[in-house]
mmCIF file of C-alpha atoms in Angstrom:
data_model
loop_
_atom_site.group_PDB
_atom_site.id
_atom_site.type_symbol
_atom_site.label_atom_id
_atom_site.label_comp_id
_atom_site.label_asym_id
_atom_site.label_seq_id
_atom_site.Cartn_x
_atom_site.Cartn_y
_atom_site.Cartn_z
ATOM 1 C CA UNK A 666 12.305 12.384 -20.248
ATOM 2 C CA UNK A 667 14.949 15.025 -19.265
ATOM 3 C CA UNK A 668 14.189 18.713 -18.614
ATOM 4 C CA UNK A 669 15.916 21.537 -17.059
ATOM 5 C CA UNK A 670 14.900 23.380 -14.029
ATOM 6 C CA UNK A 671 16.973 26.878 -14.242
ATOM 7 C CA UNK A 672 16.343 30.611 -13.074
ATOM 8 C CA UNK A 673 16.224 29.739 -9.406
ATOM 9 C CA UNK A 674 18.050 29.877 -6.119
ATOM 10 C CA UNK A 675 19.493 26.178 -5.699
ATOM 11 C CA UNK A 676 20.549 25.635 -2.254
ATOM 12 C CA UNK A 677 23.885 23.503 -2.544
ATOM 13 C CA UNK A 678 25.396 22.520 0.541
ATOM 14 C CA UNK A 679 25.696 25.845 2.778
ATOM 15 C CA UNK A 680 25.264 28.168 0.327
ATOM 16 C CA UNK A 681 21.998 29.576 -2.258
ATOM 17 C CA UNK A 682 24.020 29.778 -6.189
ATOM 18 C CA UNK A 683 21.978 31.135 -9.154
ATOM 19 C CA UNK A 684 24.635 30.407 -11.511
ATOM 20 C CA UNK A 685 23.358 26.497 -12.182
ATOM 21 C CA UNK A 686 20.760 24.422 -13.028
ATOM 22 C CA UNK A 687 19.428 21.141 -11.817
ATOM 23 C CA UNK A 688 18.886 18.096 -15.206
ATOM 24 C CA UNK A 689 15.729 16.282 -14.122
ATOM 25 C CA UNK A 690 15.610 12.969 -15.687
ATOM 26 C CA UNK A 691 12.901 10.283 -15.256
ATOM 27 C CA UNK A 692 12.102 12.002 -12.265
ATOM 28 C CA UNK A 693 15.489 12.058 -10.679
ATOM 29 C CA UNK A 694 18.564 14.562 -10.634
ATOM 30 C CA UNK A 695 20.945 13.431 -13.686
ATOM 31 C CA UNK A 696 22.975 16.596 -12.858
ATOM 32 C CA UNK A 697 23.871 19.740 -11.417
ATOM 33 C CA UNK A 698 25.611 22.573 -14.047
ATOM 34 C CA UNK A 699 26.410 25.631 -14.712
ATOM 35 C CA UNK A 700 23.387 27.544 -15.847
ATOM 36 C CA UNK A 701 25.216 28.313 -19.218
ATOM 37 C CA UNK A 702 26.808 24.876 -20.051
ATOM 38 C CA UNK A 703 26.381 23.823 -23.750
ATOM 39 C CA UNK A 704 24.916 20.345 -22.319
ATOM 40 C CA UNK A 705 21.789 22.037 -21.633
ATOM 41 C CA UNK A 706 21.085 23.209 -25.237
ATOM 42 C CA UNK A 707 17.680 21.383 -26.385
ATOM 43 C CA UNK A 708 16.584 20.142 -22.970
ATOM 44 C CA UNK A 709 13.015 20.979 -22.240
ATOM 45 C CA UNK A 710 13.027 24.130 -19.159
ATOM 46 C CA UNK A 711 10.806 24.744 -16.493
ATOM 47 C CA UNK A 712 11.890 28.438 -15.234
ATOM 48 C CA UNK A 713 11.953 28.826 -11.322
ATOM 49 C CA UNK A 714 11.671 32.355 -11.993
ATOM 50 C CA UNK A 715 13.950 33.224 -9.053
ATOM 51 C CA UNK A 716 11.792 30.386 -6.273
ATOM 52 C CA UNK A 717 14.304 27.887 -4.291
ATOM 53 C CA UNK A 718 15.220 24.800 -4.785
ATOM 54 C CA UNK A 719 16.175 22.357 -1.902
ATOM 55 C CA UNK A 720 16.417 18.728 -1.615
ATOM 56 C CA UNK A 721 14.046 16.930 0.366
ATOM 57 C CA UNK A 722 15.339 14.920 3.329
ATOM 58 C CA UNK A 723 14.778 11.052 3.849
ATOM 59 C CA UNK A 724 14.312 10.234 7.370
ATOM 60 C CA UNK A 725 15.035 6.672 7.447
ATOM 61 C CA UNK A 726 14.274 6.130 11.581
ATOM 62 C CA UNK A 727 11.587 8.108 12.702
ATOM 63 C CA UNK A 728 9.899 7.000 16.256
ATOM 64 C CA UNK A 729 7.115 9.911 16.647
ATOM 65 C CA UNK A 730 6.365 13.868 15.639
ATOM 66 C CA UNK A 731 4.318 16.498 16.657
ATOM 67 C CA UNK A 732 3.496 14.639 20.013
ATOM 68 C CA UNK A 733 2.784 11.110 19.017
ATOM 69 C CA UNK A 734 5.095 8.428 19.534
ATOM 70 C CA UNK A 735 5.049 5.551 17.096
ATOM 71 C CA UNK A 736 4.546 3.273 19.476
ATOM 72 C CA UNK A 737 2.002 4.329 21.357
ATOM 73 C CA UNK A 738 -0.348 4.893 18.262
ATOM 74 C CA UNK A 739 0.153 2.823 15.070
ATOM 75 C CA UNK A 740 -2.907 4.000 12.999
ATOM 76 C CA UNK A 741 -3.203 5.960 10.074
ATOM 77 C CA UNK A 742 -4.353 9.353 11.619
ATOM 78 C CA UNK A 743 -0.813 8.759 13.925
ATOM 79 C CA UNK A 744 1.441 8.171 11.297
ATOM 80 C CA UNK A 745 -0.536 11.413 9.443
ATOM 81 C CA UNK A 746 0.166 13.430 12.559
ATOM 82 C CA UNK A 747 4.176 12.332 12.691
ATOM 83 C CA UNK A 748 4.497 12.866 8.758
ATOM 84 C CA UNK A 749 2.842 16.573 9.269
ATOM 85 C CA UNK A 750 4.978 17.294 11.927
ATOM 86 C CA UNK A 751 8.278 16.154 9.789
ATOM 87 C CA UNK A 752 7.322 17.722 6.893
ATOM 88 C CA UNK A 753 7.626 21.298 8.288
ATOM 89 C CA UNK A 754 11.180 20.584 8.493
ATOM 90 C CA UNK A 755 11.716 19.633 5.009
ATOM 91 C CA UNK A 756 11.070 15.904 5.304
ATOM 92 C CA UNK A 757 9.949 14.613 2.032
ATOM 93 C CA UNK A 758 9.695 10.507 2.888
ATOM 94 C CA UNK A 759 10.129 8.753 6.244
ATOM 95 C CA UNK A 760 10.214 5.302 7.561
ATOM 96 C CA UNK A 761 8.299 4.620 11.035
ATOM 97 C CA UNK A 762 10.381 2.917 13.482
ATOM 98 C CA UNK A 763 9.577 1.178 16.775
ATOM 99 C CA UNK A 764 11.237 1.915 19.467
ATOM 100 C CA UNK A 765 12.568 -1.142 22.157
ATOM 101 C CA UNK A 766 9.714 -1.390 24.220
ATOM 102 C CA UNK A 767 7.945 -3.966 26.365
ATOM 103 C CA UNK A 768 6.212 -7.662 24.592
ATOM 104 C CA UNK A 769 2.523 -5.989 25.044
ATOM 105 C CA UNK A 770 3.713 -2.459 23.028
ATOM 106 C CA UNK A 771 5.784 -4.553 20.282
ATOM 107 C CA UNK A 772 3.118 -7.343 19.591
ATOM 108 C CA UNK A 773 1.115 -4.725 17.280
#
């Protein structure tokens, strides 16, 4: 299903516009528009009323955050720690990584 999301502050590259809107469809960004465009006509809106919109950020090698290293603790309340600490910088989804280390640390 497709909806709008319009009325807000959408951060696009460098610069905050408030002359488009973001097409949402099956959970995904279809499309980016002007806020008038004729394409939008019928499409289901969710008004921002004037909040930002950013994209999150993927971290695809992450070895630690907020003081724990990976490595040195694999368990869940670790990698709950590291996500915490990444999310306060606008990480939405990350993907632990080891780093090089010696046989006894990378035999987990």
């Amino acid at each position: 299903m497709s909806m709008v999301l319009r009325n807000g502050r959408v951060l696009a590259g460098e610069v905050f516009r408030d002359d488009i809107a973001v097409v949402i469809d099956d959970g995904r960004i279809a499309d980016v528009l002007p806020a008038d465009d004729a394409r939008l006509a019928g499409l289901p809106v969710r008004d921002l009323e004037g909040g930002w919109l950013m994209p999150g950020f993927i971290d695809i090698q992450v070895n630690g955050g907020g003081g724990v290293l990976f490595n040195n603790d694999p368990t869940p309340d670790g990698l709950r720690t590291i996500a915490e600490a990444h999310r306060k910088f606008g990480t939405t989804g990350l993907l632990p990584t080891l780093i090089s280390d010696t046989p006894e640390k990378m035999a987990l």
